[in-house]
Short mmCIF file of C-alpha atoms in Angstrom, two decimals:
data_model
loop_
_atom_site.label_atom_id
_atom_site.label_comp_id
_atom_site.label_asym_id
_atom_site.label_seq_id
_atom_site.Cartn_x
_atom_site.Cartn_y
_atom_site.Cartn_z
CA MET A 1 -0.21 0.04 0.01
CA ARG A 2 2.64 2.54 0.74
CA LYS A 3 4.25 1.73 -2.56
CA ARG A 4 1.40 2.20 -4.09
CA LYS A 5 0.94 5.56 -2.52
CA ARG A 6 4.31 7.03 -2.88
CA ARG A 7 3.62 6.01 -6.63
CA LYS A 8 0.63 7.94 -7.02
CA ILE A 9 2.39 11.02 -5.14
CA ARG A 10 5.48 10.62 -7.57
CA LYS A 11 2.95 10.86 -10.61
CA PHE A 12 1.18 13.69 -9.08
CA LYS A 13 4.39 15.46 -8.45
CA LYS A 14 5.48 14.97 -12.39
CA ARG A 15 2.23 15.99 -13.46
CA TRP A 16 2.53 19.29 -11.96
CA LEU A 17 5.79 19.79 -12.77
CA VAL A 18 5.08 19.45 -16.57
CA LEU A 19 2.00 21.82 -16.06
CA LEU A 20 4.12 24.26 -13.95
CA ILE A 21 7.38 24.65 -16.44
CA PRO A 22 5.53 26.13 -19.49
CA VAL A 23 2.88 28.02 -17.53
CA SER A 24 6.21 29.72 -15.77
CA LEU A 25 7.58 30.27 -19.42
CA ILE A 26 4.66 32.34 -20.60
CA ALA A 27 4.43 33.76 -17.13
CA VAL A 28 7.84 35.26 -17.88
CA GLY A 29 7.11 36.15 -21.47
CA ILE A 30 4.44 38.45 -20.48
CA LEU A 31 6.30 40.34 -17.79
CA ILE A 32 9.57 40.63 -20.38
CA MET A 33 6.74 42.06 -22.80
CA VAL A 34 4.95 44.43 -20.18
CA THR A 35 8.33 45.55 -18.88
CA PHE A 36 9.49 46.49 -22.27
CA TYR A 37 6.66 48.54 -23.53
CA TRP A 38 5.87 50.25 -19.99
CA ASP A 39 9.83 51.18 -20.75
CA LEU A 40 8.99 52.29 -24.31
CA THR A 41 6.03 54.40 -22.81
CA LYS A 42 8.18 55.89 -19.68
CA GLN A 43 10.71 57.11 -22.80
CA THR A 44 8.17 58.63 -25.06
CA VAL A 45 6.85 60.46 -21.93
CA LEU A 46 10.30 61.73 -21.25
CA LEU A 47 11.28 62.51 -24.57
CA THR A 48 8.32 64.75 -24.90
CA LYS A 49 9.32 66.68 -21.43
CA ASN A 50 12.25 68.06 -23.50
CA VAL A 51 9.63 69.99 -25.82
CA VAL A 52 9.72 73.40 -24.80
CA ALA A 53 7.97 75.09 -27.67
CA PRO A 54 4.27 74.30 -28.13
CA TYR A 55 2.73 73.69 -31.77
CA GLU A 56 2.39 76.72 -33.05
CA PRO A 57 3.79 76.39 -36.45
CA ASP A 58 5.11 79.13 -38.66
CA SER A 59 2.30 79.75 -41.24
CA THR A 60 4.70 81.67 -43.15
CA ALA A 61 7.04 78.88 -43.77
CA ARG A 62 10.85 80.07 -44.66
CA GLU A 63 11.90 79.39 -47.94
CA PHE A 64 14.81 76.80 -49.40
CA GLU A 65 16.03 77.77 -52.63
CA HIS A 66 12.57 78.00 -54.22
CA GLU A 67 10.84 75.09 -52.49
CA THR A 68 8.17 75.57 -49.26
CA TRP A 69 6.06 72.68 -47.26
CA SER A 70 2.94 73.42 -49.47
CA THR A 71 0.65 72.12 -46.25
CA LEU A 72 1.33 71.58 -42.63
CA PRO A 73 1.58 68.02 -41.63
CA SER A 74 -1.07 66.56 -38.74
CA PRO A 75 0.17 64.60 -36.66
CA GLY A 76 0.74 60.89 -37.59
CA ASP A 77 1.63 62.25 -41.05
CA ASN A 78 4.61 60.45 -42.70
CA LEU A 79 7.11 62.99 -44.03
CA GLY A 80 9.56 60.78 -45.24
CA GLU A 81 12.73 58.80 -44.66
CA LEU A 82 15.47 59.26 -42.67
CA LYS A 83 18.73 57.30 -43.58
CA ILE A 84 22.32 56.79 -42.05
CA PRO A 85 24.22 54.65 -44.29
CA SER A 86 27.18 54.17 -42.41
CA LEU A 87 25.17 52.40 -39.79
CA GLU A 88 22.82 50.86 -42.11
CA LEU A 89 19.48 52.39 -40.65
CA ALA A 90 16.48 53.69 -42.59
CA TYR A 91 13.15 54.14 -40.92
CA PRO A 92 10.11 56.06 -41.68
CA VAL A 93 9.66 59.82 -40.13
CA VAL A 94 6.27 60.97 -38.78
CA GLN A 95 5.21 64.25 -37.27
CA GLY A 96 4.76 64.24 -33.83
CA THR A 97 6.86 62.69 -30.56
CA HIS A 98 3.65 61.11 -28.99
CA ASP A 99 3.50 57.50 -28.19
CA ASN A 100 1.60 56.77 -31.12
CA GLU A 101 3.87 58.43 -33.39
CA LEU A 102 7.29 57.05 -31.98
CA LYS A 103 5.67 53.31 -32.73
CA MET A 104 5.48 54.21 -36.19
CA GLY A 105 9.01 55.42 -36.35
CA ILE A 106 11.23 58.30 -35.55
CA GLY A 107 9.04 61.24 -34.74
CA HIS A 108 9.34 64.95 -35.61
CA TYR A 109 9.45 67.36 -33.03
CA ALA A 110 5.99 69.94 -34.03
CA GLY A 111 7.88 72.89 -32.52
CA SER A 112 10.80 72.51 -34.69
CA MET A 113 11.11 73.57 -38.23
CA LEU A 114 10.95 71.18 -41.28
CA PRO A 115 13.25 70.16 -43.51
CA GLY A 116 14.36 73.06 -46.47
CA GLN A 117 12.72 75.61 -43.60
CA GLY A 118 16.22 76.81 -43.24
CA GLY A 119 15.95 76.43 -39.23
CA GLN A 120 16.03 73.59 -36.70
CA VAL A 121 15.03 70.20 -37.57
CA LEU A 122 14.21 67.84 -34.19
CA LEU A 123 13.68 64.51 -34.44
CA SER A 124 13.41 61.87 -31.83
CA GLY A 125 13.14 58.09 -31.54
CA HIS A 126 13.51 55.34 -28.77
CA ARG A 127 16.88 54.06 -28.24
CA ASP A 128 16.21 50.41 -28.31
CA THR A 129 14.36 50.62 -31.64
CA VAL A 130 14.91 53.19 -34.47
CA PHE A 131 17.93 54.46 -32.83
CA ARG A 132 19.53 51.94 -31.01
CA LYS A 133 22.63 52.11 -33.44
CA LEU A 134 22.54 55.97 -32.59
CA GLU A 135 26.09 55.64 -30.44
CA HIS A 136 27.96 54.30 -33.28
CA LEU A 137 27.51 57.43 -35.40
CA LYS A 138 30.83 59.15 -36.10
CA VAL A 139 31.98 62.91 -36.88
CA GLY A 140 31.41 62.86 -40.36
CA ASP A 141 28.96 60.49 -40.92
CA GLN A 142 26.41 61.75 -43.47
CA ILE A 143 22.39 61.68 -42.76
CA VAL A 144 19.89 61.89 -45.38
CA PHE A 145 16.44 62.91 -44.57
CA THR A 146 14.49 62.10 -48.03
CA THR A 147 11.08 64.10 -48.33
CA GLN A 148 8.67 65.06 -51.07
CA TYR A 149 11.03 68.13 -51.75
CA GLY A 150 14.28 66.01 -51.95
CA ASP A 151 17.04 65.03 -49.85
CA PHE A 152 18.56 66.73 -47.53
CA ILE A 153 21.61 65.52 -46.70
CA TYR A 154 23.48 66.52 -43.05
CA GLU A 155 26.63 66.04 -41.73
CA ALA A 156 27.20 64.99 -37.91
CA THR A 157 29.70 67.31 -36.08
CA ASP A 158 29.27 66.74 -32.39
CA PHE A 159 27.46 64.73 -29.55
CA LYS A 160 26.32 66.01 -26.33
CA ILE A 161 24.69 64.26 -23.48
CA VAL A 162 22.25 66.12 -21.41
CA GLY A 163 19.81 65.50 -18.01
CA ALA A 164 16.16 64.32 -18.90
CA ASP A 165 15.20 67.85 -17.90
CA ASP A 166 17.50 69.72 -19.80
CA LYS A 167 15.10 72.52 -21.89
CA THR A 168 18.50 73.92 -24.03
CA ILE A 169 17.58 71.08 -26.71
CA ILE A 170 15.18 73.20 -28.76
CA VAL A 171 16.58 76.76 -29.67
CA PRO A 172 15.72 78.93 -33.07
CA LYS A 173 18.35 78.85 -35.55
CA GLU A 174 18.73 80.83 -38.42
CA TYR A 175 20.24 78.61 -40.51
CA GLU A 176 19.27 74.87 -41.69
CA THR A 177 20.33 72.07 -39.34
CA LEU A 178 19.55 68.86 -38.12
CA THR A 179 19.56 67.51 -34.45
CA LEU A 180 18.64 64.05 -33.12
CA THR A 181 17.76 63.23 -29.59
CA THR A 182 17.09 59.79 -27.82
CA CYS A 183 17.00 58.36 -24.23
CA TYR A 184 20.55 57.62 -22.90
CA PRO A 185 22.63 55.31 -21.34
CA PHE A 186 21.69 53.39 -24.50
CA ASP A 187 21.58 49.99 -22.68
CA PHE A 188 19.80 51.29 -19.28
CA ILE A 189 16.80 49.28 -18.14
CA GLY A 190 14.05 51.66 -16.81
CA ASP A 191 13.58 55.15 -16.88
CA ALA A 192 17.10 56.67 -18.36
CA PRO A 193 18.69 59.84 -16.70
CA ASN A 194 19.62 61.30 -19.76
CA ARG A 195 19.60 62.31 -23.26
CA TYR A 196 21.97 61.44 -26.38
CA ILE A 197 21.99 64.52 -28.70
CA VAL A 198 23.58 64.69 -32.36
CA TYR A 199 23.90 67.68 -33.79
CA THR A 200 25.00 68.31 -37.49
CA LYS A 201 25.51 70.67 -40.38
CA PHE A 202 23.59 71.16 -43.70
CA LEU A 203 25.57 69.89 -46.60
CA SER A 204 23.28 69.74 -49.69
CA LYS A 205 20.00 69.15 -51.38
CA THR A 206 19.58 66.73 -53.92
CA GLU A 207 15.98 66.53 -55.97
CA THR A 208 14.27 63.49 -56.08
CA LYS A 209 12.00 62.59 -58.79
CA THR A 210 9.07 63.12 -57.24
CA ALA A 211 10.58 66.43 -56.32
CA ALA A 212 11.51 67.24 -60.09
CA THR A 213 8.13 66.47 -61.41
CA ASN A 214 6.16 68.87 -59.30
#
């Protein structure tokens, strides 16, 4: 009788172990996913905090050569594509830097200028998705912002690490320039305490087929 009871107990334990292992794996997987998306949401909130200018677009858009943006983009509108050949990086750029927009790709701060308007173009993205390779960018590397008005080519000139509450990222510029920003450190888990900033200088503008036919 005792042997039978022991066998039953062993079988019972084995069954529970068989059930417990996959359930535990599923629970761990769910926890990882929840942590990942929570971190992305936190990044979005922290990145958006750096916007010091509300969305008040300049209706008299400054001209670049002979072209302007004919219509002001709405949140979520596709503005083009950002490419960094040295990093083999290429992602769509959309208007806005809130959670919904940053899920689509790289976000354009609504309070900053658009390519070709002769001011600061400010783009932001998550450090663990679209901008995960940004730390490997070097001075002299080219950054191409492809839009319906042509390819705007910039060159990386400097890098800076600032605090999460730094309000000096957006400053009025009287010349064409592109600034990239993301949370820092890149391998930090949780709410990153700093921001990684990439500064550039404008090199040239190349007509695209779409722009040439307009």
